[in-house]
PDB file of C-alpha atoms in Angstrom:
ATOM      1  CA  MET A   1      42.481  72.110 -90.970  1.00 68.00           C
ATOM      2  CA  LEU A   2      43.411  68.662 -92.202  1.00 68.00           C
ATOM      3  CA  GLU A   3      41.632  69.673 -95.179  1.00 91.00           C
ATOM      4  CA  ILE A   4      44.764  71.132 -96.753  1.00 96.00           C
ATOM      5  CA  LYS A   5      45.361  68.289 -97.861  1.00 96.00           C
ATOM      6  CA  LYS A   6      43.079  66.720-100.291  1.00 96.00           C
ATOM      7  CA  LYS A   7      42.155  70.608-101.195  1.00 97.00           C
ATOM      8  CA  PHE A   8      46.028  69.654-103.283  1.00 98.00           C
ATOM      9  CA  LEU A   9      45.091  66.614-104.260  1.00 97.00           C
ATOM     10  CA  ASN A  10      41.881  67.084-105.436  1.00 97.00           C
ATOM     11  CA  LEU A  11      44.533  70.446-107.590  1.00 98.00           C
ATOM     12  CA  GLN A  12      46.818  68.010-108.878  1.00 98.00           C
ATOM     13  CA  ASN A  13      48.824  68.453-112.461  1.00 98.00           C
ATOM     14  CA  GLU A  14      50.936  66.118-113.662  1.00 98.00           C
ATOM     15  CA  GLU A  15      52.337  69.296-116.521  1.00 98.00           C
ATOM     16  CA  ASN A  16      53.049  71.880-114.108  1.00 99.00           C
ATOM     17  CA  ALA A  17      54.238  68.665-111.786  1.00 99.00           C
ATOM     18  CA  LYS A  18      57.315  67.643-114.023  1.00 98.00           C
ATOM     19  CA  ASN A  19      57.742  71.274-114.839  1.00 98.00           C
ATOM     20  CA  MET A  20      58.378  72.219-110.597  1.00 99.00           C
ATOM     21  CA  LYS A  21      60.287  68.939-110.105  1.00 98.00           C
ATOM     22  CA  ALA A  22      62.523  70.000-112.666  1.00 98.00           C
ATOM     23  CA  TYR A  23      63.318  73.081-111.763  1.00 98.00           C
ATOM     24  CA  MET A  24      64.670  71.939-108.083  1.00 98.00           C
ATOM     25  CA  LYS A  25      66.964  70.010-109.620  1.00 97.00           C
ATOM     26  CA  ASN A  26      64.650  66.610-109.184  1.00 98.00           C
ATOM     27  CA  ASN A  27      65.583  66.921-105.124  1.00 97.00           C
ATOM     28  CA  PHE A  28      61.640  66.384-104.428  1.00 98.00           C
ATOM     29  CA  GLU A  29      57.584  65.917-105.812  1.00 99.00           C
ATOM     30  CA  PHE A  30      55.257  68.148-106.468  1.00 99.00           C
ATOM     31  CA  LEU A  31      51.499  67.807-107.191  1.00 99.00           C
ATOM     32  CA  GLY A  32      51.405  70.783-109.740  1.00 99.00           C
ATOM     33  CA  ILE A  33      50.043  73.253-107.479  1.00 99.00           C
ATOM     34  CA  ARG A  34      50.631  76.796-108.954  1.00 98.00           C
ATOM     35  CA  THR A  35      51.445  79.218-105.214  1.00 98.00           C
ATOM     36  CA  ALA A  36      48.314  81.677-106.258  1.00 98.00           C
ATOM     37  CA  GLU A  37      46.173  78.691-106.230  1.00 98.00           C
ATOM     38  CA  ARG A  38      48.077  77.000-103.229  1.00 98.00           C
ATOM     39  CA  ARG A  39      47.581  79.668-101.219  1.00 98.00           C
ATOM     40  CA  LYS A  40      44.047  80.204-102.164  1.00 98.00           C
ATOM     41  CA  VAL A  41      42.692  77.111-100.510  1.00 98.00           C
ATOM     42  CA  GLN A  42      45.546  78.063 -97.294  1.00 98.00           C
ATOM     43  CA  LYS A  43      44.021  80.888 -96.870  1.00 96.00           C
ATOM     44  CA  GLU A  44      40.305  79.272 -96.676  1.00 96.00           C
ATOM     45  CA  GLU A  45      41.959  77.165 -94.324  1.00 96.00           C
ATOM     46  CA  PHE A  46      43.437  79.116 -91.822  1.00 96.00           C
ATOM     47  CA  LYS A  47      41.084  81.541 -91.755  1.00 95.00           C
ATOM     48  CA  LYS A  48      39.426  79.300 -89.483  1.00 94.00           C
ATOM     49  CA  ILE A  49      42.323  79.312 -86.722  1.00 95.00           C
ATOM     50  CA  PRO A  50      40.787  81.109 -83.663  1.00 95.00           C
ATOM     51  CA  LYS A  51      43.090  84.177 -82.532  1.00 94.00           C
ATOM     52  CA  ASP A  52      43.819  82.560 -79.371  1.00 97.00           C
ATOM     53  CA  ALA A  53      45.316  79.799 -80.578  1.00 97.00           C
ATOM     54  CA  GLU A  54      48.778  77.953 -80.222  1.00 98.00           C
ATOM     55  CA  ILE A  55      51.378  76.508 -82.978  1.00 98.00           C
ATOM     56  CA  ASP A  56      49.807  73.063 -83.830  1.00 98.00           C
ATOM     57  CA  LYS A  57      52.735  71.302 -84.782  1.00 98.00           C
ATOM     58  CA  GLU A  58      51.375  67.925 -84.887  1.00 97.00           C
ATOM     59  CA  PHE A  59      49.473  69.603 -87.712  1.00 97.00           C
ATOM     60  CA  VAL A  60      52.771  71.044 -89.131  1.00 98.00           C
ATOM     61  CA  ARG A  61      54.593  67.807 -88.729  1.00 98.00           C
ATOM     62  CA  SER A  62      51.893  66.523 -90.747  1.00 97.00           C
ATOM     63  CA  LEU A  63      52.617  68.634 -94.029  1.00 98.00           C
ATOM     64  CA  TRP A  64      56.281  67.623 -93.615  1.00 98.00           C
ATOM     65  CA  ASN A  65      56.047  64.401 -93.339  1.00 98.00           C
ATOM     66  CA  GLU A  66      54.039  63.942 -96.566  1.00 98.00           C
ATOM     67  CA  GLU A  67      56.371  63.568 -99.706  1.00 98.00           C
ATOM     68  CA  CYS A  68      54.925  66.123-101.623  1.00 99.00           C
ATOM     69  CA  ARG A  69      56.773  69.572-102.052  1.00 99.00           C
ATOM     70  CA  GLU A  70      53.880  71.927-101.225  1.00 99.00           C
ATOM     71  CA  PHE A  71      52.163  70.682 -98.482  1.00 98.00           C
ATOM     72  CA  GLN A  72      55.838  71.421 -96.673  1.00 99.00           C
ATOM     73  CA  TYR A  73      55.274  74.825 -98.244  1.00 99.00           C
ATOM     74  CA  ALA A  74      52.106  75.042 -95.757  1.00 99.00           C
ATOM     75  CA  ALA A  75      53.366  73.684 -93.226  1.00 98.00           C
ATOM     76  CA  LEU A  76      56.052  77.220 -92.992  1.00 99.00           C
ATOM     77  CA  ASP A  77      53.150  79.545 -94.628  1.00 99.00           C
ATOM     78  CA  TYR A  78      51.169  78.743 -91.726  1.00 98.00           C
ATOM     79  CA  LEU A  79      53.807  78.829 -89.335  1.00 99.00           C
ATOM     80  CA  ILE A  80      55.016  82.464 -90.625  1.00 99.00           C
ATOM     81  CA  LYS A  81      51.545  83.110 -90.169  1.00 98.00           C
ATOM     82  CA  MET A  82      51.813  82.243 -86.459  1.00 98.00           C
ATOM     83  CA  ARG A  83      55.446  83.504 -86.129  1.00 99.00           C
ATOM     84  CA  LYS A  84      53.477  85.827 -83.116  1.00 98.00           C
ATOM     85  CA  LYS A  85      53.181  82.513 -81.424  1.00 99.00           C
ATOM     86  CA  LEU A  86      56.646  80.843 -81.217  1.00 99.00           C
ATOM     87  CA  LYS A  87      58.252  80.858 -77.426  1.00 98.00           C
ATOM     88  CA  LYS A  88      62.024  80.087 -77.013  1.00 98.00           C
ATOM     89  CA  ASP A  89      62.076  76.485 -76.801  1.00 98.00           C
ATOM     90  CA  ASP A  90      60.969  76.393 -79.862  1.00 99.00           C
ATOM     91  CA  ILE A  91      63.803  76.803 -81.204  1.00 99.00           C
ATOM     92  CA  LEU A  92      64.633  72.724 -81.180  1.00 99.00           C
ATOM     93  CA  PHE A  93      61.476  72.317 -83.226  1.00 99.00           C
ATOM     94  CA  ILE A  94      62.496  74.587 -86.063  1.00 99.00           C
ATOM     95  CA  GLU A  95      65.805  72.936 -85.704  1.00 99.00           C
ATOM     96  CA  GLU A  96      64.413  70.148 -86.817  1.00 99.00           C
ATOM     97  CA  LEU A  97      62.326  70.727 -89.696  1.00 99.00           C
ATOM     98  CA  ILE A  98      65.911  72.739 -91.175  1.00 99.00           C
ATOM     99  CA  ARG A  99      67.132  68.984 -91.047  1.00 99.00           C
ATOM    100  CA  ASN A 100      64.603  67.311 -92.576  1.00 99.00           C
ATOM    101  CA  LYS A 101      63.769  68.054 -95.905  1.00 98.00           C
ATOM    102  CA  PRO A 102      65.970  70.701 -96.328  1.00 98.00           C
ATOM    103  CA  TRP A 103      66.993  72.805 -99.742  1.00 98.00           C
ATOM    104  CA  TRP A 104      67.088  76.314-100.264  1.00 98.00           C
ATOM    105  CA  ASP A 105      63.079  76.837-100.853  1.00 98.00           C
ATOM    106  CA  THR A 106      62.288  76.334 -96.831  1.00 99.00           C
ATOM    107  CA  ILE A 107      65.120  77.067 -95.601  1.00 99.00           C
ATOM    108  CA  ASP A 108      65.953  80.492 -96.036  1.00 99.00           C
ATOM    109  CA  PRO A 109      62.080  81.288 -95.004  1.00 99.00           C
ATOM    110  CA  ILE A 110      62.860  79.322 -92.333  1.00 99.00           C
ATOM    111  CA  ALA A 111      66.185  80.823 -91.344  1.00 99.00           C
ATOM    112  CA  SER A 112      64.506  84.703 -92.016  1.00 99.00           C
ATOM    113  CA  TYR A 113      60.964  84.321 -90.697  1.00 99.00           C
ATOM    114  CA  LEU A 114      60.855  81.736 -87.607  1.00 99.00           C
ATOM    115  CA  VAL A 115      64.730  81.708 -86.089  1.00 99.00           C
ATOM    116  CA  GLY A 116      65.479  85.776 -86.996  1.00 99.00           C
ATOM    117  CA  GLU A 117      61.808  85.713 -85.450  1.00 99.00           C
ATOM    118  CA  ILE A 118      63.359  83.638 -81.959  1.00 99.00           C
ATOM    119  CA  CYS A 119      65.837  85.394 -81.669  1.00 99.00           C
ATOM    120  CA  LYS A 120      64.544  88.714 -82.078  1.00 98.00           C
ATOM    121  CA  ASN A 121      61.848  87.895 -78.842  1.00 98.00           C
ATOM    122  CA  TYR A 122      65.017  86.031 -77.147  1.00 99.00           C
ATOM    123  CA  PRO A 123      68.884  86.776 -78.228  1.00 98.00           C
ATOM    124  CA  GLU A 124      69.939  84.192 -75.302  1.00 98.00           C
ATOM    125  CA  VAL A 125      68.754  81.502 -78.293  1.00 99.00           C
ATOM    126  CA  ILE A 126      71.770  82.879 -80.100  1.00 98.00           C
ATOM    127  CA  ASP A 127      74.281  81.984 -77.761  1.00 97.00           C
ATOM    128  CA  THR A 128      71.838  79.002 -76.821  1.00 97.00           C
ATOM    129  CA  TYR A 129      71.949  77.442 -79.980  1.00 98.00           C
ATOM    130  CA  ILE A 130      73.032  79.755 -82.727  1.00 98.00           C
ATOM    131  CA  ILE A 131      76.784  79.629 -81.715  1.00 98.00           C
ATOM    132  CA  LYS A 132      76.603  75.803 -81.827  1.00 98.00           C
ATOM    133  CA  TRP A 133      74.961  76.038 -84.785  1.00 99.00           C
ATOM    134  CA  ILE A 134      78.068  77.887 -86.639  1.00 98.00           C
ATOM    135  CA  GLU A 135      80.288  75.020 -87.399  1.00 94.00           C
ATOM    136  CA  ASP A 136      77.487  72.295 -87.525  1.00 98.00           C
ATOM    137  CA  GLU A 137      78.141  69.815 -90.676  1.00 98.00           C
ATOM    138  CA  ASN A 138      74.966  70.023 -92.312  1.00 99.00           C
ATOM    139  CA  PHE A 139      75.736  72.968 -93.974  1.00 99.00           C
ATOM    140  CA  TRP A 140      71.744  74.129 -93.894  1.00 99.00           C
ATOM    141  CA  ILE A 141      71.930  74.678 -90.624  1.00 99.00           C
ATOM    142  CA  ARG A 142      74.998  77.052 -90.555  1.00 99.00           C
ATOM    143  CA  ARG A 143      73.224  79.134 -93.805  1.00 99.00           C
ATOM    144  CA  SER A 144      70.814  79.562 -91.250  1.00 99.00           C
ATOM    145  CA  SER A 145      72.761  81.318 -88.750  1.00 99.00           C
ATOM    146  CA  ILE A 146      74.335  83.053 -90.872  1.00 99.00           C
ATOM    147  CA  ILE A 147      71.083  84.291 -92.419  1.00 99.00           C
ATOM    148  CA  PHE A 148      68.725  84.597 -90.039  1.00 99.00           C
ATOM    149  CA  GLN A 149      69.421  88.132 -89.605  1.00 99.00           C
ATOM    150  CA  LEU A 150      68.488  88.775 -92.875  1.00 99.00           C
ATOM    151  CA  LYS A 151      65.508  91.217 -91.988  1.00 98.00           C
ATOM    152  CA  TYR A 152      66.953  92.950 -88.913  1.00 99.00           C
ATOM    153  CA  LYS A 153      69.162  96.096 -90.862  1.00 98.00           C
ATOM    154  CA  GLU A 154      69.388  97.757 -87.858  1.00 98.00           C
ATOM    155  CA  LYS A 155      68.698  95.733 -85.255  1.00 98.00           C
ATOM    156  CA  THR A 156      71.839  93.263 -86.761  1.00 99.00           C
ATOM    157  CA  ASN A 157      73.919  91.823 -83.930  1.00 98.00           C
ATOM    158  CA  THR A 158      77.299  92.462 -86.134  1.00 99.00           C
ATOM    159  CA  ASN A 159      79.402  91.060 -83.360  1.00 99.00           C
ATOM    160  CA  ILE A 160      77.224  87.599 -84.253  1.00 99.00           C
ATOM    161  CA  LEU A 161      77.359  87.932 -88.133  1.00 99.00           C
ATOM    162  CA  GLU A 162      80.641  88.327 -88.161  1.00 99.00           C
ATOM    163  CA  LYS A 163      80.968  85.121 -85.498  1.00 99.00           C
ATOM    164  CA  ALA A 164      78.575  83.073 -88.010  1.00 99.00           C
ATOM    165  CA  ILE A 165      80.493  84.430 -91.503  1.00 99.00           C
ATOM    166  CA  LYS A 166      84.350  84.298 -90.500  1.00 99.00           C
ATOM    167  CA  PRO A 167      84.445  79.759 -89.740  1.00 98.00           C
ATOM    168  CA  ASN A 168      82.851  79.115 -92.671  1.00 98.00           C
ATOM    169  CA  LEU A 169      84.594  81.774 -95.556  1.00 98.00           C
ATOM    170  CA  ASN A 170      87.260  78.899 -96.872  1.00 96.00           C
ATOM    171  CA  GLU A 171      83.654  76.707 -97.394  1.00 97.00           C
ATOM    172  CA  LYS A 172      83.139  75.084-100.371  1.00 98.00           C
ATOM    173  CA  GLU A 173      79.887  74.835-100.414  1.00 98.00           C
ATOM    174  CA  PHE A 174      77.781  77.109-102.555  1.00 99.00           C
ATOM    175  CA  PHE A 175      75.315  77.542-100.596  1.00 99.00           C
ATOM    176  CA  ILE A 176      77.550  78.213 -97.767  1.00 99.00           C
ATOM    177  CA  ARG A 177      79.439  81.112 -99.965  1.00 99.00           C
ATOM    178  CA  LYS A 178      76.284  82.305-101.114  1.00 99.00           C
ATOM    179  CA  ALA A 179      74.841  83.008 -97.787  1.00 99.00           C
ATOM    180  CA  ILE A 180      77.648  84.718 -96.900  1.00 99.00           C
ATOM    181  CA  GLY A 181      77.300  86.705-100.035  1.00 99.00           C
ATOM    182  CA  TRP A 182      73.147  87.601 -99.545  1.00 99.00           C
ATOM    183  CA  ALA A 183      73.836  87.802 -95.906  1.00 99.00           C
ATOM    184  CA  LEU A 184      76.065  91.099 -96.284  1.00 99.00           C
ATOM    185  CA  ARG A 185      74.895  92.900 -99.327  1.00 99.00           C
ATOM    186  CA  GLU A 186      70.931  93.054 -97.353  1.00 99.00           C
ATOM    187  CA  TYR A 187      72.995  94.328 -94.094  1.00 99.00           C
ATOM    188  CA  SER A 188      74.919  96.503 -96.506  1.00 99.00           C
ATOM    189  CA  LYS A 189      71.479  98.426 -97.294  1.00 98.00           C
ATOM    190  CA  THR A 190      71.786  99.558 -93.065  1.00 98.00           C
ATOM    191  CA  ASN A 191      75.282 100.152 -93.483  1.00 98.00           C
ATOM    192  CA  LYS A 192      78.043  99.968 -95.858  1.00 98.00           C
ATOM    193  CA  ILE A 193      81.200 101.063 -93.735  1.00 98.00           C
ATOM    194  CA  TRP A 194      80.694  98.113 -91.587  1.00 99.00           C
ATOM    195  CA  VAL A 195      80.220  95.537 -94.516  1.00 99.00           C
ATOM    196  CA  SER A 196      82.421  97.444 -97.180  1.00 99.00           C
ATOM    197  CA  ASP A 197      85.402  97.012 -93.988  1.00 99.00           C
ATOM    198  CA  PHE A 198      84.755  93.602 -93.632  1.00 99.00           C
ATOM    199  CA  VAL A 199      85.018  92.597 -97.373  1.00 98.00           C
ATOM    200  CA  GLU A 200      87.880  94.987 -97.814  1.00 98.00           C
ATOM    201  CA  ASN A 201      89.890  92.385 -94.801  1.00 98.00           C
ATOM    202  CA  ASN A 202      88.166  89.063 -95.177  1.00 99.00           C
ATOM    203  CA  ASP A 203      89.399  86.715 -98.305  1.00 98.00           C
ATOM    204  CA  MET A 204      86.407  85.119 -98.916  1.00 98.00           C
ATOM    205  CA  SER A 205      85.239  83.544-102.393  1.00 98.00           C
ATOM    206  CA  GLY A 206      84.754  84.943-105.767  1.00 98.00           C
ATOM    207  CA  LEU A 207      80.517  84.733-105.462  1.00 99.00           C
ATOM    208  CA  SER A 208      80.306  85.909-101.720  1.00 99.00           C
ATOM    209  CA  ARG A 209      82.650  89.480-102.711  1.00 99.00           C
ATOM    210  CA  ARG A 210      80.448  89.110-105.977  1.00 98.00           C
ATOM    211  CA  GLU A 211      77.093  89.354-103.701  1.00 98.00           C
ATOM    212  CA  ALA A 212      78.548  91.094-101.149  1.00 99.00           C
ATOM    213  CA  SER A 213      79.706  93.865-102.918  1.00 98.00           C
ATOM    214  CA  LYS A 214      76.240  94.418-104.973  1.00 97.00           C
ATOM    215  CA  TYR A 215      75.687  98.071-102.653  1.00 97.00           C
ATOM    216  CA  LEU A 216      78.904  98.797-102.606  1.00 97.00           C
ATOM    217  CA  GLY A 217      78.677 101.372-105.452  1.00 80.00           C
TER     218      GLY A 217
END
């Protein structure tokens, strides 16, 4: 699957790269490959994966270590495709990715698809790892602890959601305030009453409150 690297390099577009880099606040270099083109290459390469294959962590790391952001996107799409193969101990590998080159574009799918998948299948990971993430110095780790249940709907553990949000309510970091509002807003689609009570009974930033209240009516 390392053919992905060669194929990506052949699709470089300097003008696109400039615009993509600016959109991401100049945090990362880009090759300038549009999403549709990138996914077409990935689809061709991912077809070669045997059905019984386990997750190739070295392949993921080799992409993650590349300078241009498209390689991290490819690694992430590969992991999402393979997420049913994630094991309990893979939470450490996923944490490694969260801490390496973090920004919202990778953190959000990592949290909602990968951390979410592991915790759904191995709930004990929540008590072993996620609880520690809630007060981690790295705000991307904390953001992940807040939003990993985004896709859980009625299976959301409100006790954990509350534990993740409350210690971060006074946080000034935009990405934490946004995460709090996002997590509450998403859960309000399933349980308006719980979210309404939480918003009413807790002081939070205007941003978090606006986001959380979007569907409360």
